[in-house]
mmCIF file of C-alpha atoms in Angstrom:
data_model
loop_
_atom_site.group_PDB
_atom_site.id
_atom_site.type_symbol
_atom_site.label_atom_id
_atom_site.label_comp_id
_atom_site.label_asym_id
_atom_site.label_seq_id
_atom_site.Cartn_x
_atom_site.Cartn_y
_atom_site.Cartn_z
ATOM 1 C CA GLN A 17 -12.369 9.203 12.165
ATOM 2 C CA ALA A 18 -10.030 11.002 14.545
ATOM 3 C CA VAL A 19 -7.116 10.471 12.156
ATOM 4 C CA VAL A 20 -9.068 11.757 9.162
ATOM 5 C CA ALA A 21 -10.312 14.738 11.186
ATOM 6 C CA GLY A 22 -6.758 15.545 12.156
ATOM 7 C CA SER A 23 -7.302 15.361 15.926
ATOM 8 C CA VAL A 24 -5.075 12.267 16.115
ATOM 9 C CA GLU A 25 -1.853 11.970 14.129
ATOM 10 C CA LEU A 26 -1.522 8.227 13.939
ATOM 11 C CA GLY A 27 -4.013 5.375 14.338
ATOM 12 C CA MET A 28 -3.410 1.699 14.994
ATOM 13 C CA GLY A 29 -5.975 -1.052 14.508
ATOM 14 C CA PRO A 30 -7.803 -3.156 11.972
ATOM 15 C CA PHE A 31 -8.238 -1.612 8.532
ATOM 16 C CA GLN A 32 -11.653 -0.965 7.067
ATOM 17 C CA ALA A 33 -12.454 -1.964 3.522
ATOM 18 C CA HIS A 34 -12.401 1.629 2.295
ATOM 19 C CA MET A 35 -9.913 4.093 3.771
ATOM 20 C CA PRO A 36 -9.165 6.433 0.880
ATOM 21 C CA ALA A 37 -8.028 9.413 2.997
ATOM 22 C CA VAL A 38 -5.258 7.587 4.863
ATOM 23 C CA GLU A 39 -1.994 5.808 4.208
ATOM 24 C CA CYS A 40 -2.019 2.266 5.646
ATOM 25 C CA LEU A 41 0.957 0.306 6.861
ATOM 26 C CA PRO A 42 -0.164 -3.328 7.389
ATOM 27 C CA LEU A 43 1.713 -4.999 10.259
ATOM 28 C CA PHE A 44 -0.014 -8.392 10.617
ATOM 29 C CA GLU A 45 -3.079 -10.393 9.690
ATOM 30 C CA GLU A 46 -5.640 -11.805 12.121
ATOM 31 C CA VAL A 47 -8.845 -13.761 11.936
ATOM 32 C CA ARG A 48 -11.687 -12.665 14.173
ATOM 33 C CA THR A 49 -13.937 -15.590 15.046
ATOM 34 C CA LEU A 50 -17.548 -15.425 16.199
ATOM 35 C CA VAL A 51 -17.788 -17.161 19.599
ATOM 36 C CA ILE A 52 -20.339 -17.971 22.274
ATOM 37 C CA SER A 53 -20.006 -19.424 25.757
ATOM 38 C CA ARG A 54 -20.344 -23.219 25.884
ATOM 39 C CA ASN A 55 -22.680 -22.619 28.833
ATOM 40 C CA HIS A 56 -25.049 -20.303 26.997
ATOM 41 C CA PRO A 57 -28.667 -21.533 27.331
ATOM 42 C CA LEU A 58 -29.302 -21.120 23.557
ATOM 43 C CA ILE A 59 -26.180 -22.917 22.349
ATOM 44 C CA ALA A 60 -28.041 -26.124 21.439
ATOM 45 C CA GLY A 61 -30.089 -24.219 18.845
ATOM 46 C CA LEU A 62 -26.991 -23.024 17.023
ATOM 47 C CA GLN A 63 -26.586 -26.390 15.278
ATOM 48 C CA ASP A 64 -30.002 -26.335 13.606
ATOM 49 C CA GLN A 65 -30.941 -22.688 13.440
ATOM 50 C CA PRO A 66 -27.881 -20.491 13.920
ATOM 51 C CA ALA A 67 -29.325 -17.363 12.232
ATOM 52 C CA GLN A 68 -32.501 -17.521 14.344
ATOM 53 C CA VAL A 69 -30.530 -17.979 17.574
ATOM 54 C CA LEU A 70 -28.097 -15.153 16.812
ATOM 55 C CA ALA A 71 -31.003 -12.824 16.065
ATOM 56 C CA GLN A 72 -31.961 -13.157 19.739
ATOM 57 C CA LEU A 73 -28.498 -12.307 21.082
ATOM 58 C CA PRO A 74 -26.509 -9.109 21.465
ATOM 59 C CA LEU A 75 -23.162 -8.776 19.675
ATOM 60 C CA LEU A 76 -20.242 -7.520 21.745
ATOM 61 C CA ALA A 77 -17.862 -5.242 19.860
ATOM 62 C CA SER A 78 -15.137 -2.832 20.835
ATOM 63 C CA TYR A 79 -16.361 -0.280 18.292
ATOM 64 C CA LEU A 80 -18.587 -0.176 15.249
ATOM 65 C CA ASP A 81 -18.876 2.637 12.792
ATOM 66 C CA ASP A 82 -22.136 4.469 12.388
ATOM 67 C CA PRO A 83 -24.257 2.273 10.087
ATOM 68 C CA GLU A 84 -24.714 5.209 7.670
ATOM 69 C CA GLU A 85 -20.945 5.192 7.084
ATOM 70 C CA ARG A 86 -21.060 1.636 5.776
ATOM 71 C CA PRO A 87 -22.398 1.490 2.187
ATOM 72 C CA ALA A 88 -23.122 -2.244 2.193
ATOM 73 C CA LEU A 89 -26.744 -3.277 2.012
ATOM 74 C CA GLU A 90 -26.204 -6.053 4.518
ATOM 75 C CA ARG A 91 -24.143 -5.498 7.595
ATOM 76 C CA ILE A 92 -22.968 -8.143 10.048
ATOM 77 C CA ARG A 93 -24.573 -6.219 12.940
ATOM 78 C CA ASP A 94 -27.983 -6.746 11.277
ATOM 79 C CA HIS A 95 -27.821 -10.481 12.169
ATOM 80 C CA PHE A 96 -27.962 -9.798 15.931
ATOM 81 C CA ARG A 97 -30.546 -8.410 18.329
ATOM 82 C CA ASN A 98 -28.422 -5.343 19.079
ATOM 83 C CA VAL A 99 -24.788 -4.299 19.591
ATOM 84 C CA TRP A 100 -23.023 -3.640 22.859
ATOM 85 C CA GLU A 101 -19.911 -1.505 22.440
ATOM 86 C CA VAL A 102 -17.429 -2.425 25.131
ATOM 87 C CA ARG A 103 -13.877 -1.190 24.644
ATOM 88 C CA PRO A 104 -11.806 -3.119 27.246
ATOM 89 C CA ILE A 105 -10.970 -6.580 25.873
ATOM 90 C CA GLY A 106 -10.893 -8.068 29.365
ATOM 91 C CA LEU A 107 -14.455 -6.994 30.069
ATOM 92 C CA ARG A 108 -15.632 -8.239 26.644
ATOM 93 C CA LEU A 109 -14.060 -11.622 27.326
ATOM 94 C CA GLU A 110 -15.673 -11.812 30.766
ATOM 95 C CA LEU A 111 -19.084 -10.994 29.321
ATOM 96 C CA LEU A 112 -18.612 -13.617 26.585
ATOM 97 C CA ALA A 113 -17.431 -16.260 29.078
ATOM 98 C CA ALA A 114 -20.436 -15.510 31.323
ATOM 99 C CA GLY A 115 -22.787 -16.104 28.398
ATOM 100 C CA HIS A 116 -24.199 -12.614 28.126
ATOM 101 C CA ALA A 117 -23.628 -12.164 24.406
ATOM 102 C CA VAL A 118 -21.710 -13.373 21.370
ATOM 103 C CA GLY A 119 -18.702 -11.632 19.915
ATOM 104 C CA TYR A 120 -15.733 -11.742 17.615
ATOM 105 C CA VAL A 121 -12.392 -12.582 19.193
ATOM 106 C CA SER A 122 -9.030 -12.491 17.439
ATOM 107 C CA ASP A 123 -7.378 -15.861 16.798
ATOM 108 C CA LEU A 124 -4.311 -14.389 18.555
ATOM 109 C CA VAL A 125 -6.375 -13.893 21.715
ATOM 110 C CA LEU A 126 -8.302 -17.186 21.460
ATOM 111 C CA ALA A 127 -5.029 -19.099 21.416
ATOM 112 C CA HIS A 128 -3.567 -17.574 24.569
ATOM 113 C CA GLU A 129 -6.272 -16.144 26.864
ATOM 114 C CA PRO A 130 -7.583 -18.410 29.648
ATOM 115 C CA LEU A 131 -10.994 -16.677 29.563
ATOM 116 C CA CYS A 132 -11.460 -18.118 26.061
ATOM 117 C CA GLU A 133 -11.243 -21.772 27.146
ATOM 118 C CA ASP A 134 -15.029 -22.078 27.493
ATOM 119 C CA LEU A 135 -15.859 -20.265 24.277
ATOM 120 C CA GLN A 136 -17.135 -22.180 21.286
ATOM 121 C CA VAL A 137 -16.841 -21.070 17.663
ATOM 122 C CA VAL A 138 -20.112 -20.366 15.882
ATOM 123 C CA GLU A 139 -19.587 -22.302 12.651
ATOM 124 C CA ASN A 140 -21.203 -22.580 9.226
ATOM 125 C CA LEU A 141 -22.178 -18.979 8.666
ATOM 126 C CA PRO A 142 -20.748 -16.652 6.017
ATOM 127 C CA TYR A 143 -19.759 -14.289 8.814
ATOM 128 C CA SER A 144 -18.345 -16.854 11.290
ATOM 129 C CA ARG A 145 -14.805 -15.620 10.586
ATOM 130 C CA ILE A 146 -13.530 -12.259 9.442
ATOM 131 C CA ARG A 147 -9.993 -11.822 8.115
ATOM 132 C CA ARG A 148 -8.457 -8.474 9.004
ATOM 133 C CA SER A 149 -5.247 -6.596 8.269
ATOM 134 C CA VAL A 150 -4.038 -4.713 11.306
ATOM 135 C CA GLY A 151 -1.620 -1.869 11.219
ATOM 136 C CA LEU A 152 -0.904 1.852 11.362
ATOM 137 C CA PHE A 153 -2.708 4.546 9.429
ATOM 138 C CA TYR A 154 -2.296 8.283 9.039
ATOM 139 C CA ARG A 155 -3.656 11.060 6.836
ATOM 140 C CA LYS A 156 -2.258 11.059 3.319
ATOM 141 C CA ASP A 157 -1.879 14.819 3.276
ATOM 142 C CA SER A 158 0.038 15.186 6.512
ATOM 143 C CA ALA A 159 3.721 14.979 7.432
ATOM 144 C CA LEU A 160 4.310 12.851 10.516
ATOM 145 C CA SER A 161 6.051 14.314 13.531
ATOM 146 C CA ALA A 162 9.450 12.948 14.559
ATOM 147 C CA GLY A 163 7.825 10.920 17.364
ATOM 148 C CA ALA A 164 5.276 9.405 15.032
ATOM 149 C CA ARG A 165 7.989 8.543 12.481
ATOM 150 C CA LYS A 166 9.991 6.830 15.216
ATOM 151 C CA PHE A 167 6.928 4.841 16.315
ATOM 152 C CA VAL A 168 6.309 3.754 12.715
ATOM 153 C CA GLU A 169 9.936 2.617 12.464
ATOM 154 C CA LEU A 170 9.670 0.657 15.751
ATOM 155 C CA CYS A 171 6.554 -1.077 14.459
ATOM 156 C CA ARG A 172 8.290 -1.946 11.189
ATOM 157 C CA GLU A 173 11.228 -3.447 13.131
ATOM 158 C CA LYS A 174 8.831 -5.485 15.314
ATOM 159 C CA TRP A 175 6.422 -6.848 12.663
ATOM 160 C CA LEU A 176 7.948 -6.470 9.191
#
């Protein structure tokens, strides 16, 4: 939203399904996997009744758009009791490891972060895994500053 509004020149993060006002430069792909602590008291119920168990739990997310901005009839957030927006990844991982909620964690983080060792993947749901393109985006109708162009070039050298 800040990029589209013009208050930020360049954004970096996962792309949304519909971003008509911005140019997107994909840098890499990731899979975000729904996880829960192996020590969560409701984990046993996930085998038989995953949807019912998840409806009792909060979903941890770094950020979610306002629901009115998403045209889909069914949203992933609707499968959970509520949503906790927590920006710092370290705090989200600590809350997940402590069994306070469920959340999506990038496969890149799951493979390398020690806090993820006691997390278990929630399987067999249509929303257990979400594939995302991650990259840079900027307004279509704007010329990037020299610093932003240099940053774009550095990202291209690193990932493309």
